[in-house]
PDB file of C-alpha atoms in Angstrom:
ATOM      1  CA  UNK A 559     -20.022 -10.000 -27.830  1.00  0.00           C
ATOM      2  CA  UNK A 560     -16.643 -11.054 -28.669  1.00  0.00           C
ATOM      3  CA  UNK A 561     -15.349 -13.301 -25.912  1.00  0.00           C
ATOM      4  CA  UNK A 562     -15.444 -11.909 -22.347  1.00  0.00           C
ATOM      5  CA  UNK A 563     -15.019  -8.086 -22.576  1.00  0.00           C
ATOM      6  CA  UNK A 564     -13.114  -8.007 -19.184  1.00  0.00           C
ATOM      7  CA  UNK A 565     -10.648 -10.157 -20.420  1.00  0.00           C
ATOM      8  CA  UNK A 566     -10.174  -8.245 -23.377  1.00  0.00           C
ATOM      9  CA  UNK A 567      -9.627  -5.153 -21.424  1.00  0.00           C
ATOM     10  CA  UNK A 568      -7.259  -6.890 -19.267  1.00  0.00           C
ATOM     11  CA  UNK A 569      -5.253  -7.473 -22.216  1.00  0.00           C
ATOM     12  CA  UNK A 570      -5.256  -3.638 -23.446  1.00  0.00           C
ATOM     13  CA  UNK A 571      -7.521  -4.292 -26.480  1.00  0.00           C
ATOM     14  CA  UNK A 572     -10.636  -2.531 -24.872  1.00  0.00           C
ATOM     15  CA  UNK A 573     -12.676  -4.311 -27.597  1.00  0.00           C
ATOM     16  CA  UNK A 574     -16.443  -3.857 -27.487  1.00  0.00           C
ATOM     17  CA  UNK A 575     -18.539  -6.453 -29.597  1.00  0.00           C
ATOM     18  CA  UNK A 576     -21.573  -5.726 -31.615  1.00  0.00           C
ATOM     19  CA  UNK A 577     -23.654  -8.221 -30.369  1.00  0.00           C
ATOM     20  CA  UNK A 578     -23.888  -9.936 -33.783  1.00  0.00           C
ATOM     21  CA  UNK A 579     -21.647 -12.866 -33.488  1.00  0.00           C
ATOM     22  CA  UNK A 580     -21.016 -13.456 -37.294  1.00  0.00           C
ATOM     23  CA  UNK A 581     -20.072  -9.564 -37.422  1.00  0.00           C
ATOM     24  CA  UNK A 582     -17.891  -9.878 -34.699  1.00  0.00           C
ATOM     25  CA  UNK A 583     -16.043 -12.770 -35.961  1.00  0.00           C
ATOM     26  CA  UNK A 584     -15.283 -10.999 -39.194  1.00  0.00           C
ATOM     27  CA  UNK A 585     -14.346  -7.630 -37.864  1.00  0.00           C
ATOM     28  CA  UNK A 586     -13.530  -8.649 -34.416  1.00  0.00           C
ATOM     29  CA  UNK A 587     -15.582  -5.731 -32.705  1.00  0.00           C
ATOM     30  CA  UNK A 588     -14.586  -2.365 -32.029  1.00  0.00           C
ATOM     31  CA  UNK A 589     -12.087  -0.610 -30.015  1.00  0.00           C
ATOM     32  CA  UNK A 590     -13.170   1.831 -27.400  1.00  0.00           C
ATOM     33  CA  UNK A 591     -12.897   5.274 -28.208  1.00  0.00           C
ATOM     34  CA  UNK A 592     -12.977   4.615 -32.269  1.00  0.00           C
ATOM     35  CA  UNK A 593     -14.915   6.903 -34.348  1.00  0.00           C
ATOM     36  CA  UNK A 594     -17.015   4.503 -36.599  1.00  0.00           C
ATOM     37  CA  UNK A 595     -18.532   5.531 -39.944  1.00  0.00           C
ATOM     38  CA  UNK A 596     -21.082   3.344 -41.614  1.00  0.00           C
ATOM     39  CA  UNK A 597     -21.748   3.908 -45.267  1.00  0.00           C
ATOM     40  CA  UNK A 598     -23.131   2.008 -48.021  1.00  0.00           C
ATOM     41  CA  UNK A 599     -25.594   2.093 -50.873  1.00  0.00           C
ATOM     42  CA  UNK A 600     -29.116   2.791 -50.216  1.00  0.00           C
ATOM     43  CA  UNK A 601     -31.430  -0.095 -48.635  1.00  0.00           C
ATOM     44  CA  UNK A 602     -28.273  -2.190 -47.612  1.00  0.00           C
ATOM     45  CA  UNK A 603     -29.244  -1.860 -43.687  1.00  0.00           C
ATOM     46  CA  UNK A 604     -27.273   0.987 -42.608  1.00  0.00           C
ATOM     47  CA  UNK A 605     -29.646   2.468 -40.475  1.00  0.00           C
ATOM     48  CA  UNK A 606     -30.879  -1.043 -38.834  1.00  0.00           C
ATOM     49  CA  UNK A 607     -27.196  -1.894 -37.961  1.00  0.00           C
ATOM     50  CA  UNK A 608     -26.781   1.698 -36.252  1.00  0.00           C
ATOM     51  CA  UNK A 609     -30.163   1.236 -34.591  1.00  0.00           C
ATOM     52  CA  UNK A 610     -29.007  -2.337 -33.239  1.00  0.00           C
ATOM     53  CA  UNK A 611     -25.556  -0.954 -32.190  1.00  0.00           C
ATOM     54  CA  UNK A 612     -26.991   2.089 -30.358  1.00  0.00           C
ATOM     55  CA  UNK A 613     -29.416   0.219 -28.475  1.00  0.00           C
ATOM     56  CA  UNK A 614     -26.858  -2.673 -27.507  1.00  0.00           C
ATOM     57  CA  UNK A 615     -24.297  -0.025 -26.587  1.00  0.00           C
ATOM     58  CA  UNK A 616     -26.035   2.660 -24.721  1.00  0.00           C
ATOM     59  CA  UNK A 617     -29.037   0.733 -23.363  1.00  0.00           C
ATOM     60  CA  UNK A 618     -27.846  -2.632 -22.666  1.00  0.00           C
ATOM     61  CA  UNK A 619     -24.233  -2.041 -22.072  1.00  0.00           C
ATOM     62  CA  UNK A 620     -24.593   1.701 -20.703  1.00  0.00           C
ATOM     63  CA  UNK A 621     -21.900   3.003 -22.561  1.00  0.00           C
ATOM     64  CA  UNK A 622     -21.886   6.563 -23.945  1.00  0.00           C
ATOM     65  CA  UNK A 623     -23.076   6.746 -27.428  1.00  0.00           C
ATOM     66  CA  UNK A 624     -23.054   9.870 -29.637  1.00  0.00           C
ATOM     67  CA  UNK A 625     -25.250   9.954 -32.846  1.00  0.00           C
ATOM     68  CA  UNK A 626     -24.475  12.216 -35.787  1.00  0.00           C
ATOM     69  CA  UNK A 627     -26.796  11.600 -38.717  1.00  0.00           C
ATOM     70  CA  UNK A 628     -26.270  13.484 -42.201  1.00  0.00           C
ATOM     71  CA  UNK A 629     -29.599  12.030 -43.451  1.00  0.00           C
ATOM     72  CA  UNK A 630     -32.385  12.325 -40.612  1.00  0.00           C
ATOM     73  CA  UNK A 631     -33.181  15.081 -38.182  1.00  0.00           C
ATOM     74  CA  UNK A 632     -32.859  13.999 -34.679  1.00  0.00           C
ATOM     75  CA  UNK A 633     -36.793  13.202 -34.063  1.00  0.00           C
ATOM     76  CA  UNK A 634     -36.911  11.159 -36.815  1.00  0.00           C
ATOM     77  CA  UNK A 635     -33.800   9.168 -35.831  1.00  0.00           C
ATOM     78  CA  UNK A 636     -35.089   8.969 -32.246  1.00  0.00           C
ATOM     79  CA  UNK A 637     -38.609   7.730 -33.363  1.00  0.00           C
ATOM     80  CA  UNK A 638     -36.893   5.084 -35.374  1.00  0.00           C
ATOM     81  CA  UNK A 639     -34.821   3.949 -32.212  1.00  0.00           C
ATOM     82  CA  UNK A 640     -37.732   3.925 -29.977  1.00  0.00           C
ATOM     83  CA  UNK A 641     -39.702   1.919 -32.692  1.00  0.00           C
ATOM     84  CA  UNK A 642     -36.698  -0.642 -33.040  1.00  0.00           C
ATOM     85  CA  UNK A 643     -36.052  -0.659 -29.087  1.00  0.00           C
ATOM     86  CA  UNK A 644     -40.027  -1.326 -28.597  1.00  0.00           C
ATOM     87  CA  UNK A 645     -40.168  -3.907 -31.428  1.00  0.00           C
ATOM     88  CA  UNK A 646     -42.910  -1.720 -33.038  1.00  0.00           C
ATOM     89  CA  UNK A 647     -43.659  -0.784 -36.556  1.00  0.00           C
ATOM     90  CA  UNK A 648     -42.142   2.845 -37.220  1.00  0.00           C
ATOM     91  CA  UNK A 649     -45.222   3.434 -39.250  1.00  0.00           C
ATOM     92  CA  UNK A 650     -47.524   2.778 -36.489  1.00  0.00           C
ATOM     93  CA  UNK A 651     -45.800   5.347 -34.301  1.00  0.00           C
ATOM     94  CA  UNK A 652     -45.547   8.056 -36.903  1.00  0.00           C
ATOM     95  CA  UNK A 653     -49.247   7.755 -37.813  1.00  0.00           C
ATOM     96  CA  UNK A 654     -50.475   7.532 -34.249  1.00  0.00           C
ATOM     97  CA  UNK A 655     -52.209   4.446 -34.770  1.00  0.00           C
ATOM     98  CA  UNK A 656     -53.877   2.852 -31.547  1.00  0.00           C
ATOM     99  CA  UNK A 657     -51.343   0.280 -30.166  1.00  0.00           C
ATOM    100  CA  UNK A 658     -52.517  -2.701 -28.088  1.00  0.00           C
ATOM    101  CA  UNK A 659     -51.884  -3.058 -24.289  1.00  0.00           C
ATOM    102  CA  UNK A 660     -48.735  -5.212 -25.017  1.00  0.00           C
ATOM    103  CA  UNK A 661     -47.325  -2.459 -27.517  1.00  0.00           C
ATOM    104  CA  UNK A 662     -48.074   0.226 -25.199  1.00  0.00           C
ATOM    105  CA  UNK A 663     -46.150  -1.562 -22.551  1.00  0.00           C
ATOM    106  CA  UNK A 664     -43.044  -2.230 -24.777  1.00  0.00           C
ATOM    107  CA  UNK A 665     -43.137   1.446 -25.967  1.00  0.00           C
ATOM    108  CA  UNK A 666     -43.281   2.696 -22.057  1.00  0.00           C
ATOM    109  CA  UNK A 667     -40.242   0.399 -21.300  1.00  0.00           C
ATOM    110  CA  UNK A 668     -38.243   1.205 -24.120  1.00  0.00           C
ATOM    111  CA  UNK A 669     -38.798   5.283 -23.383  1.00  0.00           C
ATOM    112  CA  UNK A 670     -37.751   4.711 -20.025  1.00  0.00           C
ATOM    113  CA  UNK A 671     -34.506   2.584 -20.994  1.00  0.00           C
ATOM    114  CA  UNK A 672     -33.712   5.166 -23.655  1.00  0.00           C
ATOM    115  CA  UNK A 673     -34.243   7.983 -21.413  1.00  0.00           C
ATOM    116  CA  UNK A 674     -31.894   6.406 -18.759  1.00  0.00           C
ATOM    117  CA  UNK A 675     -29.089   5.574 -21.221  1.00  0.00           C
ATOM    118  CA  UNK A 676     -26.227   7.604 -21.929  1.00  0.00           C
ATOM    119  CA  UNK A 677     -27.311   8.503 -25.578  1.00  0.00           C
ATOM    120  CA  UNK A 678     -26.419  11.893 -27.268  1.00  0.00           C
ATOM    121  CA  UNK A 679     -27.764  13.199 -30.527  1.00  0.00           C
ATOM    122  CA  UNK A 680     -26.471  16.171 -32.702  1.00  0.00           C
ATOM    123  CA  UNK A 681     -27.548  16.810 -35.923  1.00  0.00           C
ATOM    124  CA  UNK A 682     -26.980  20.578 -35.590  1.00  0.00           C
ATOM    125  CA  UNK A 683     -23.573  20.376 -37.621  1.00  0.00           C
ATOM    126  CA  UNK A 684     -25.784  18.970 -40.634  1.00  0.00           C
ATOM    127  CA  UNK A 685     -27.715  22.104 -40.668  1.00  0.00           C
ATOM    128  CA  UNK A 686     -24.596  24.221 -40.657  1.00  0.00           C
ATOM    129  CA  UNK A 687     -22.908  22.278 -43.601  1.00  0.00           C
ATOM    130  CA  UNK A 688     -26.188  22.679 -45.729  1.00  0.00           C
ATOM    131  CA  UNK A 689     -26.302  26.310 -44.913  1.00  0.00           C
ATOM    132  CA  UNK A 690     -23.004  26.615 -46.513  1.00  0.00           C
ATOM    133  CA  UNK A 691     -23.804  24.954 -49.811  1.00  0.00           C
TER     134      UNK A 691
END
């Protein structure tokens, strides 16, 4: 995280770090209340970055996070988030492959953490948009 968040807030900056130190050094973190759009070419790591940021802010920092995804439906994105949080293969979860005891334990912990976090999904606007095309 970029310095001490409490110190940043005292100075009126309200900066939130990404948890990725090299990225924080480059962009200086994000300001609270900012709407952040992550865009780029295919296979550049946009989804992985978003999954990391969502987990960092909603699960670890307990900050409210709203997710609007124009590509995947809520179930797909939630499954990716669960796999990422539990350090599991998304492919394994999607196919329902038998998990080891350790994998089951990590999955249960991740489910609990995610369900207790201030995390909100909404893709309904995407369906409205597509319906108009």
